[in-house]
Coordinates of C-alpha atoms in Angstrom, one line a residue:
Chain A
M1334 CA 0.0 0.0 0.0
A1335 CA 2.7 2.4 1.0
E1336 CA 4.6 1.9 -2.2
N1337 CA 1.5 2.8 -4.2
I1338 CA 1.4 6.3 -2.7
K1339 CA 4.4 7.4 -4.8
L1340 CA 2.8 6.1 -8.0
T1341 CA 1.0 8.4 -10.5
D1342 CA -2.7 7.9 -11.2
G1343 CA -1.8 6.2 -14.5
E1344 CA 0.6 3.8 -12.8
V1345 CA -2.0 3.0 -10.1
M1346 CA -4.6 2.2 -12.9
L1347 CA -2.0 -0.1 -14.5
K1348 CA -1.7 -2.0 -11.3
V1349 CA -5.5 -2.1 -11.0
A1350 CA -5.5 -3.6 -14.5
G1351 CA -3.2 -6.3 -13.1
Y1352 CA -5.9 -6.9 -10.5
D1353 CA -3.9 -5.5 -7.6
S1354 CA -6.5 -4.8 -4.9
Q1355 CA -4.1 -2.6 -3.0
A1356 CA -3.8 -0.4 -6.1
L1357 CA -7.6 -0.1 -6.1
E1358 CA -7.5 0.8 -2.5
E1359 CA -4.9 3.5 -3.3
L1360 CA -7.2 4.8 -6.1
Y1361 CA -10.0 4.8 -3.6
E1362 CA -8.0 6.8 -1.1
R1363 CA -7.2 9.4 -3.7
Y1364 CA -10.5 9.8 -5.5
S1365 CA -13.2 8.8 -3.1
P1366 CA -13.7 12.3 -1.6
L1367 CA -14.0 13.9 -5.1
L1368 CA -16.2 11.2 -6.5
F1369 CA -18.4 10.9 -3.4
T1370 CA -18.9 14.7 -3.3
L1371 CA -19.9 14.6 -7.0
I1372 CA -22.2 11.7 -6.6
N1373 CA -23.8 13.1 -3.5
R1374 CA -24.4 16.4 -5.3
I1375 CA -26.3 14.5 -8.0
V1376 CA -28.3 12.0 -5.9
E1377 CA -28.7 14.3 -2.9
N1378 CA -28.7 11.4 -0.5
K1379 CA -25.6 10.4 1.5
E1380 CA -26.4 6.8 1.9
L1381 CA -27.3 6.3 -1.7
A1382 CA -24.2 8.3 -2.7
E1383 CA -22.1 5.9 -0.7
E1384 CA -23.8 2.9 -2.4
V1385 CA -23.2 4.4 -5.8
L1386 CA -19.6 5.2 -4.9
S1387 CA -19.0 1.5 -4.0
D1388 CA -20.6 0.5 -7.3
V1389 CA -18.3 2.9 -9.2
F1390 CA -15.3 1.2 -7.7
V1391 CA -16.7 -2.2 -8.6
I1392 CA -17.1 -1.0 -12.2
I1393 CA -13.6 0.3 -12.3
W1394 CA -12.4 -3.2 -11.2
Q1395 CA -14.6 -5.0 -13.6
K1396 CA -14.2 -2.8 -16.6
I1397 CA -10.6 -1.7 -16.3
E1398 CA -10.0 -2.9 -19.8
K1399 CA -12.2 -0.1 -21.0
F1400 CA -9.8 2.4 -19.7
D1401 CA -7.5 3.8 -22.4
F1402 CA -3.9 3.5 -21.2
K1403 CA -2.7 5.3 -24.3
T1404 CA -4.4 8.6 -23.4
N1405 CA -4.0 7.7 -19.7
N1406 CA -6.5 10.3 -18.4
V1407 CA -7.5 8.8 -15.1
Y1408 CA -9.0 12.0 -13.6
T1409 CA -11.5 12.7 -16.4
W1410 CA -12.4 9.0 -16.9
L1411 CA -13.2 8.6 -13.2
V1412 CA -15.2 11.8 -12.8
L1413 CA -17.3 11.1 -15.9
L1414 CA -17.8 7.5 -14.9
A1415 CA -19.0 8.5 -11.5
R1416 CA -21.3 11.2 -13.0
N1417 CA -22.8 8.8 -15.5
K1418 CA -23.5 6.2 -12.9
A1419 CA -25.0 8.7 -10.4
L1420 CA -27.3 10.2 -13.0
D1421 CA -28.4 6.7 -14.1
V1422 CA -29.3 5.8 -10.5
L1423 CA -31.1 9.1 -10.1
K1424 CA -33.1 8.7 -13.3
R1425 CA -34.0 5.1 -12.4
N1426 CA -35.1 6.1 -8.9
N1427 CA -37.2 9.0 -10.2
N1428 CA -38.7 7.2 -13.2
P1429 CA -38.8 3.5 -12.6
G1430 CA -39.2 1.5 -15.8
M1431 CA -38.3 4.3 -18.1
L1432 CA -34.7 3.4 -18.8
P1433 CA -33.6 0.1 -20.5
E1434 CA -32.6 -2.8 -18.4
Y1435 CA -29.2 -2.3 -16.6
N1436 CA -26.9 -4.9 -18.0
D1437 CA -23.3 -5.3 -19.2
E1438 CA -24.1 -3.9 -22.6
Y1439 CA -25.9 -0.9 -21.2
E1440 CA -23.1 -0.2 -18.8
N1441 CA -20.6 -0.3 -21.6
E1442 CA -22.7 2.0 -23.8
F1443 CA -24.0 4.6 -21.3
I1444 CA -21.9 4.4 -18.1
I1445 CA -18.3 3.9 -19.2
P1446 CA -17.1 7.2 -20.6
K1447 CA -15.6 7.3 -24.0
L1448 CA -12.8 9.8 -24.0
S1449 CA -11.3 11.4 -27.1
D1450 CA -8.2 9.7 -28.4
S1451 CA -6.6 13.2 -28.4
I1452 CA -7.3 14.0 -24.8
I1453 CA -4.4 15.1 -22.7
P1454 CA -4.0 13.3 -19.3
L1455 CA -5.0 15.1 -16.2
N1456 CA -3.5 14.3 -12.8
L1457 CA -5.6 14.7 -9.6
E1458 CA -2.6 16.1 -7.7
K1459 CA -1.9 18.8 -10.3
I1460 CA -5.6 19.7 -10.6
L1461 CA -6.0 20.0 -6.9
S1462 CA -3.0 22.3 -6.6
K1463 CA -4.7 24.7 -9.0
N1464 CA -8.1 24.2 -7.4
S1465 CA -8.4 27.8 -6.1
G1466 CA -8.0 29.3 -9.6
I1467 CA -10.5 26.8 -11.0
T1468 CA -13.0 27.5 -8.2
N1469 CA -12.6 31.3 -8.8
A1470 CA -13.3 30.9 -12.5
L1471 CA -16.4 28.8 -11.8
N1472 CA -17.6 31.3 -9.1
K1473 CA -17.4 34.1 -11.6
L1474 CA -20.1 32.6 -13.8
T1475 CA -23.4 34.4 -13.8
D1476 CA -26.3 32.9 -11.9
A1477 CA -28.0 32.0 -15.1
Q1478 CA -24.9 30.3 -16.5
K1479 CA -24.4 28.4 -13.2
Y1480 CA -28.0 27.2 -13.3
V1481 CA -27.9 26.0 -16.8
I1482 CA -24.6 24.1 -16.1
E1483 CA -26.2 22.8 -12.9
L1484 CA -29.3 21.5 -14.7
A1485 CA -27.2 19.8 -17.4
F1486 CA -24.3 18.4 -15.5
Y1487 CA -25.8 17.6 -12.1
H1488 CA -29.5 16.9 -13.0
G1489 CA -28.8 15.3 -16.4
L1490 CA -31.4 17.4 -18.2
K1491 CA -31.4 17.7 -22.0
E1492 CA -31.4 21.1 -23.7
D1493 CA -35.1 20.9 -24.4
D1494 CA -35.9 20.0 -20.8
I1495 CA -33.8 22.9 -19.5
A1496 CA -35.6 25.3 -21.9
K1497 CA -39.0 24.0 -20.6
K1498 CA -37.9 24.2 -17.0
L1499 CA -36.6 27.8 -17.3
N1500 CA -39.4 28.7 -19.7
I1501 CA -36.9 30.1 -22.2
P1502 CA -36.4 29.2 -25.9
A1503 CA -34.1 26.2 -26.6
P1504 CA -31.7 28.3 -28.7
T1505 CA -31.2 30.5 -25.6
V1506 CA -30.2 27.5 -23.6
K1507 CA -27.8 26.4 -26.4
S1508 CA -26.3 29.9 -26.5
K1509 CA -25.8 30.0 -22.7
I1510 CA -24.0 26.7 -22.9
Q1511 CA -21.8 27.8 -25.7
I1512 CA -20.8 31.1 -24.0
T1513 CA -20.3 29.5 -20.5
L1514 CA -18.1 26.6 -21.7
G1515 CA -16.3 28.9 -24.1
N1516 CA -15.4 31.3 -21.3
L1517 CA -14.4 28.5 -19.0
Y1518 CA -12.3 27.0 -21.8
K1519 CA -10.3 30.2 -22.2
K1520 CA -9.6 30.3 -18.5
F1521 CA -8.7 26.6 -18.2
A1522 CA -6.8 26.3 -21.4
P1523 CA -3.4 25.9 -19.8
E1524 CA -4.7 22.9 -17.8
I1525 CA -6.7 21.2 -20.4
E1526 CA -4.7 21.6 -23.6
Chain B
M1420 CA -23.6 12.4 -42.8
T1421 CA -22.0 15.7 -43.3
M1422 CA -21.5 18.2 -40.6
D1423 CA -19.6 21.4 -40.5
R1424 CA -16.6 21.3 -38.2
N1425 CA -17.7 24.5 -36.4
I1426 CA -21.1 23.1 -35.8
S1427 CA -19.7 19.9 -34.5
V1428 CA -17.5 21.9 -32.0
E1429 CA -20.7 23.7 -30.9
L1430 CA -22.4 20.4 -30.4
I1431 CA -19.4 19.0 -28.5
K1432 CA -20.0 21.5 -25.8
S1433 CA -23.5 20.3 -25.2
Y1434 CA -22.4 16.7 -25.7
V1435 CA -19.8 16.7 -23.0
L1436 CA -22.3 18.3 -20.6
G1437 CA -24.6 15.4 -21.5
C1438 CA -27.5 17.7 -22.5
L1439 CA -27.6 17.1 -26.2
N1440 CA -31.1 16.1 -27.4
P1441 CA -31.1 12.4 -28.2
E1442 CA -31.6 12.6 -31.9
V1443 CA -28.8 15.3 -32.3
E1444 CA -26.5 13.2 -30.1
K1445 CA -27.1 10.2 -32.3
G1446 CA -26.2 12.3 -35.4
L1447 CA -23.0 13.6 -33.7
K1448 CA -22.0 10.0 -32.7
S1449 CA -22.4 8.8 -36.3
F1450 CA -20.4 11.8 -37.4
M1451 CA -17.6 10.8 -35.0
E1452 CA -17.5 7.3 -36.4
D1453 CA -17.7 8.2 -40.0
T1454 CA -15.5 11.2 -40.5
E1455 CA -11.7 11.6 -40.2
N1456 CA -12.2 15.4 -39.9
F1457 CA -13.8 15.2 -36.5
P1458 CA -12.3 17.6 -34.0
W1459 CA -11.1 15.0 -31.5
Q1460 CA -8.8 17.4 -29.8
E1461 CA -11.6 19.8 -29.0
L1462 CA -13.7 17.0 -27.7
G1463 CA -10.8 16.0 -25.4
Q1464 CA -10.4 19.5 -24.2
Y1465 CA -14.0 20.0 -23.4
Q1466 CA -14.2 16.6 -21.7
N1467 CA -11.4 17.7 -19.4
L1468 CA -13.1 21.0 -18.9
V1469 CA -16.4 19.5 -17.8
A1470 CA -14.6 17.0 -15.5
M1471 CA -13.3 20.1 -13.6
L1472 CA -16.8 21.3 -12.7
P1473 CA -17.0 19.3 -9.4
L1474 CA -13.9 21.1 -8.2
N1475 CA -16.2 23.9 -7.2
L1476 CA -17.9 21.7 -4.6
S1477 CA -16.8 21.4 -0.9
F1478 CA -15.3 17.9 -0.7
E1479 CA -16.8 15.4 1.8
T1480 CA -15.4 12.1 2.8
P1481 CA -17.6 9.0 2.5
G1482 CA -18.2 6.8 5.6
L1483 CA -15.4 4.4 6.6
E1484 CA -17.6 1.4 5.8
V1485 CA -17.8 2.2 2.1
K1486 CA -14.4 0.9 1.4
D1487 CA -15.4 -2.3 3.2
R1488 CA -18.5 -2.4 1.0
V1489 CA -16.4 -2.2 -2.1
A1490 CA -14.2 -5.1 -0.8
R1491 CA -17.2 -7.1 0.1
K1492 CA -18.7 -6.7 -3.4
L1493 CA -15.5 -7.6 -5.0
Y1494 CA -15.1 -10.6 -2.7
E1495 CA -18.6 -11.8 -3.8
L1496 CA -17.6 -11.4 -7.4
R1497 CA -15.0 -14.2 -6.9
G1498 CA -17.8 -16.7 -7.1
E1499 CA -18.4 -16.1 -10.8
P1500 CA -15.6 -18.3 -12.3
E1501 CA -16.8 -21.2 -10.1
I1502 CA -20.2 -20.9 -11.8
T1503 CA -18.4 -21.2 -15.1
Q1504 CA -16.7 -24.4 -13.9
Q1505 CA -20.0 -25.8 -12.7
A1506 CA -21.5 -25.2 -16.1
G1507 CA -18.6 -27.0 -17.7
E1508 CA -19.0 -30.0 -15.4
E1509 CA -22.7 -30.3 -16.3
I1510 CA -21.7 -30.5 -20.0
I1511 CA -19.3 -33.4 -19.2
I1512 CA -22.0 -35.2 -17.4
S1513 CA -24.3 -34.8 -20.3
E1514 CA -21.6 -36.2 -22.6
Q1515 CA -21.2 -39.3 -20.4
I1516 CA -24.9 -40.0 -20.6
L1517 CA -24.8 -39.9 -24.3
A1518 CA -21.8 -42.3 -24.4
D1519 CA -23.7 -44.7 -22.2
G1520 CA -26.4 -45.0 -24.8
E1521 CA -29.1 -43.2 -22.8
P1522 CA -31.9 -41.5 -24.8
Q1523 CA -30.0 -38.9 -26.8
V1524 CA -30.7 -35.2 -26.4
L1525 CA -30.0 -32.9 -29.3
I1526 CA -27.3 -30.5 -28.4
D1527 CA -26.6 -27.7 -30.7
E1528 CA -23.1 -26.9 -29.5
S1529 CA -20.2 -29.1 -28.5
P1530 CA -19.1 -28.7 -24.9
Q1531 CA -16.0 -26.9 -26.0
E1532 CA -18.1 -24.4 -28.0
F1533 CA -20.3 -23.9 -25.0
L1534 CA -17.3 -23.3 -22.7
E1535 CA -15.9 -20.8 -25.2
E1536 CA -19.2 -19.0 -25.3
I1537 CA -19.3 -18.7 -21.5
S1538 CA -15.7 -17.9 -21.1
P1539 CA -14.8 -14.3 -20.3
P1540 CA -14.0 -12.1 -23.3
E1541 CA -10.3 -12.0 -24.3
L1542 CA -8.5 -8.9 -23.1
S1543 CA -5.5 -7.2 -24.6
E1544 CA -2.0 -8.5 -23.9
E1545 CA -1.1 -5.9 -21.4
I1546 CA -4.1 -6.7 -19.3
P1547 CA -4.1 -10.1 -17.6
E1548 CA -7.2 -12.2 -17.9
K1549 CA -9.4 -11.4 -15.0
T1550 CA -11.1 -14.7 -14.4
E1551 CA -7.7 -16.5 -14.1
I1552 CA -6.5 -14.2 -11.5
L1553 CA -9.8 -14.4 -9.6
I1554 CA -9.6 -18.2 -9.6
E1555 CA -5.9 -18.2 -8.9
E1556 CA -6.1 -18.0 -5.3
N1557 CA -8.0 -14.9 -4.2
L1558 CA -4.7 -13.1 -3.9
V1559 CA -6.2 -10.2 -5.5
V1560 CA -9.3 -9.5 -3.7
K1561 CA -8.6 -9.4 0.0
E1562 CA -11.0 -10.5 2.7
P1563 CA -13.0 -7.5 3.7
E1564 CA -11.0 -5.6 6.3
I1565 CA -12.5 -4.5 9.5
P1566 CA -11.6 -0.9 9.8
P1567 CA -11.5 1.0 13.1
K1568 CA -15.1 1.9 13.8
S1569 CA -16.1 5.4 14.6
K1570 CA -17.4 6.3 18.1
E1571 CA -20.9 6.6 16.7
E1572 CA -20.8 3.1 15.1
T1573 CA -19.4 1.6 18.2
I1574 CA -22.1 3.1 20.2
E1575 CA -24.7 1.9 17.7
K1576 CA -23.2 -1.6 17.8
I1577 CA -23.2 -1.7 21.5
V1578 CA -26.5 0.0 22.3
S1579 CA -28.6 -1.6 19.6
P1580 CA -28.2 -5.2 20.6
T1581 CA -28.6 -4.2 24.3
V1582 CA -31.9 -2.6 23.5
E1583 CA -32.8 -5.7 21.4
E1584 CA -31.8 -8.0 24.2
H1585 CA -33.8 -5.9 26.6
R1586 CA -36.8 -6.2 24.3
R1587 CA -36.2 -9.9 24.0
G1588 CA -35.8 -10.0 27.8
S1589 CA -39.1 -8.3 28.4
K1590 CA -40.9 -10.5 26.0
M1591 CA -39.4 -13.4 27.8
R1592 CA -40.5 -12.0 31.1
D1593 CA -44.0 -11.5 29.7
I1594 CA -44.1 -15.1 28.6
L1595 CA -42.9 -16.4 31.9
E1596 CA -45.3 -14.2 33.8
R1597 CA -48.2 -15.4 31.7
E1598 CA -47.2 -19.0 32.2
E1599 CA -46.9 -18.5 35.9
F1600 CA -50.3 -16.8 36.0
E1601 CA -51.9 -19.7 34.1
K1602 CA -50.2 -22.2 36.3
R1603 CA -51.5 -20.5 39.4
T1604 CA -54.9 -20.2 38.0
R1605 CA -54.9 -23.9 37.2
E1606 CA -53.7 -24.7 40.7
Y1607 CA -56.4 -22.4 42.1
I1608 CA -59.1 -24.0 40.1
N1609 CA -57.9 -27.5 40.9
T1610 CA -57.7 -26.6 44.6
Y1611 CA -61.1 -25.0 44.6
Y1612 CA -62.8 -28.0 43.0
Q1613 CA -60.8 -30.4 45.1
I1614 CA -62.0 -28.6 48.3
M1615 CA -65.5 -28.5 46.9
F1616 CA -65.5 -32.2 46.0
E1617 CA -64.1 -33.1 49.4
D1618 CA -66.9 -31.1 51.1
I1619 CA -69.5 -32.9 49.0
R1620 CA -67.8 -36.2 49.7
S1621 CA -67.7 -35.6 53.4
E1622 CA -71.4 -34.5 53.3
L1623 CA -72.3 -37.7 51.4
K1624 CA -70.3 -39.7 54.0
K1625 CA -72.3 -38.1 56.8
V1626 CA -75.6 -38.8 55.0
F1627 CA -74.4 -42.3 54.3
F1628 CA -73.5 -42.9 58.0
V1629 CA -76.8 -41.4 59.2
A1630 CA -78.7 -43.6 56.8
I1631 CA -76.8 -46.7 57.9
A1632 CA -77.3 -45.8 61.5
G1633 CA -81.1 -45.2 60.9
L1634 CA -81.3 -48.5 59.1
A1635 CA -79.5 -50.3 61.9
L1636 CA -81.8 -48.7 64.5
A1637 CA -84.8 -49.7 62.4
I1638 CA -83.6 -53.3 62.2
V1639 CA -82.9 -53.4 65.9
A1640 CA -86.4 -52.0 66.6
I1641 CA -88.0 -54.7 64.3
I1642 CA -86.1 -57.5 66.0
I1643 CA -87.1 -56.2 69.5
S1644 CA -90.8 -56.0 68.4
F1645 CA -90.6 -59.7 67.2
I1646 CA -89.1 -60.8 70.5
V1647 CA -91.6 -59.0 72.6

């Protein structure tokens, strides 16, 4: 366990791919606060969030072969995996029977994130060291921008649903998303390019 | 499908946020698959950007037992390869039956084909095959560890059974008291009837003796009258 502390996220994932449970434990130690916070934000229930978090780590273990070791972006893969899983649980709880049966095929298609082949790797340690700058940039968004991002990212609403909910035209929603992500992109460019 | 590069970049922003309407998302996905001109770099950048959104949240730590829960779930998963083996054994048994000339059952697949079908999918060379490792000794998935429990958990563990025991104890007391009551009632009833029967019996005895005495006196009186 102690030796894993020195490893990069990518190296830890490689050991997880070798079915090293201590590496999975190390990954849990590093990522569980971030992933739990994200999941809890989506499902808004601590006990359910803990259950989903444990499911996410089981998925990581079972579907490690789906992780792309060439691009090696552990941070984004885990965050998007946790988000997809949490939103799926939320939708299934809110609308039982509306989603297709949850099976292996479904999980591969809708829960496991498919990252771009050209994505640059992000490292949790590096990201957290720049957290204050990132937080400031996010806090500078207008309330409307924050709300649209909130509804899309944390509530899993589609553009049309957001337009209905806010009682604004769909093109306005699209435009807000374009502007918001465009502005954030400019601020975060050094980290994400 | 044709799609302007700028339009696809615009769609990417909604796609990474997960809010693209389903039919548009389908179109974008087929564009991704079909074209070499797809802006993959932009997709990667926006995927990274969106993954940074949770950094704005105040981080919380999950309960200590969650790690155990993960370990327990992984531990339970170890049973899966055994199921595969059992399925294999069943096929061998079926084969023996056929060899012994028992009524033949039409089997579409050979045992080997069946085993291949239920075997785990092949993985790339760098990644060792999961099932082998799981079978190979359980080295990988540890026994669920028992972490140090928080004060609250400890209290819960100690207090809850005590309360339960207390409840069980009072139930037990209720049962014992009821049994005692019934026993005493039975004894009371028995004693009451016993006394009552004894009274009647003694009354009958008295009547019997009086009757006998009366009869004896009558016989004596008759004898005397004959003698006189």
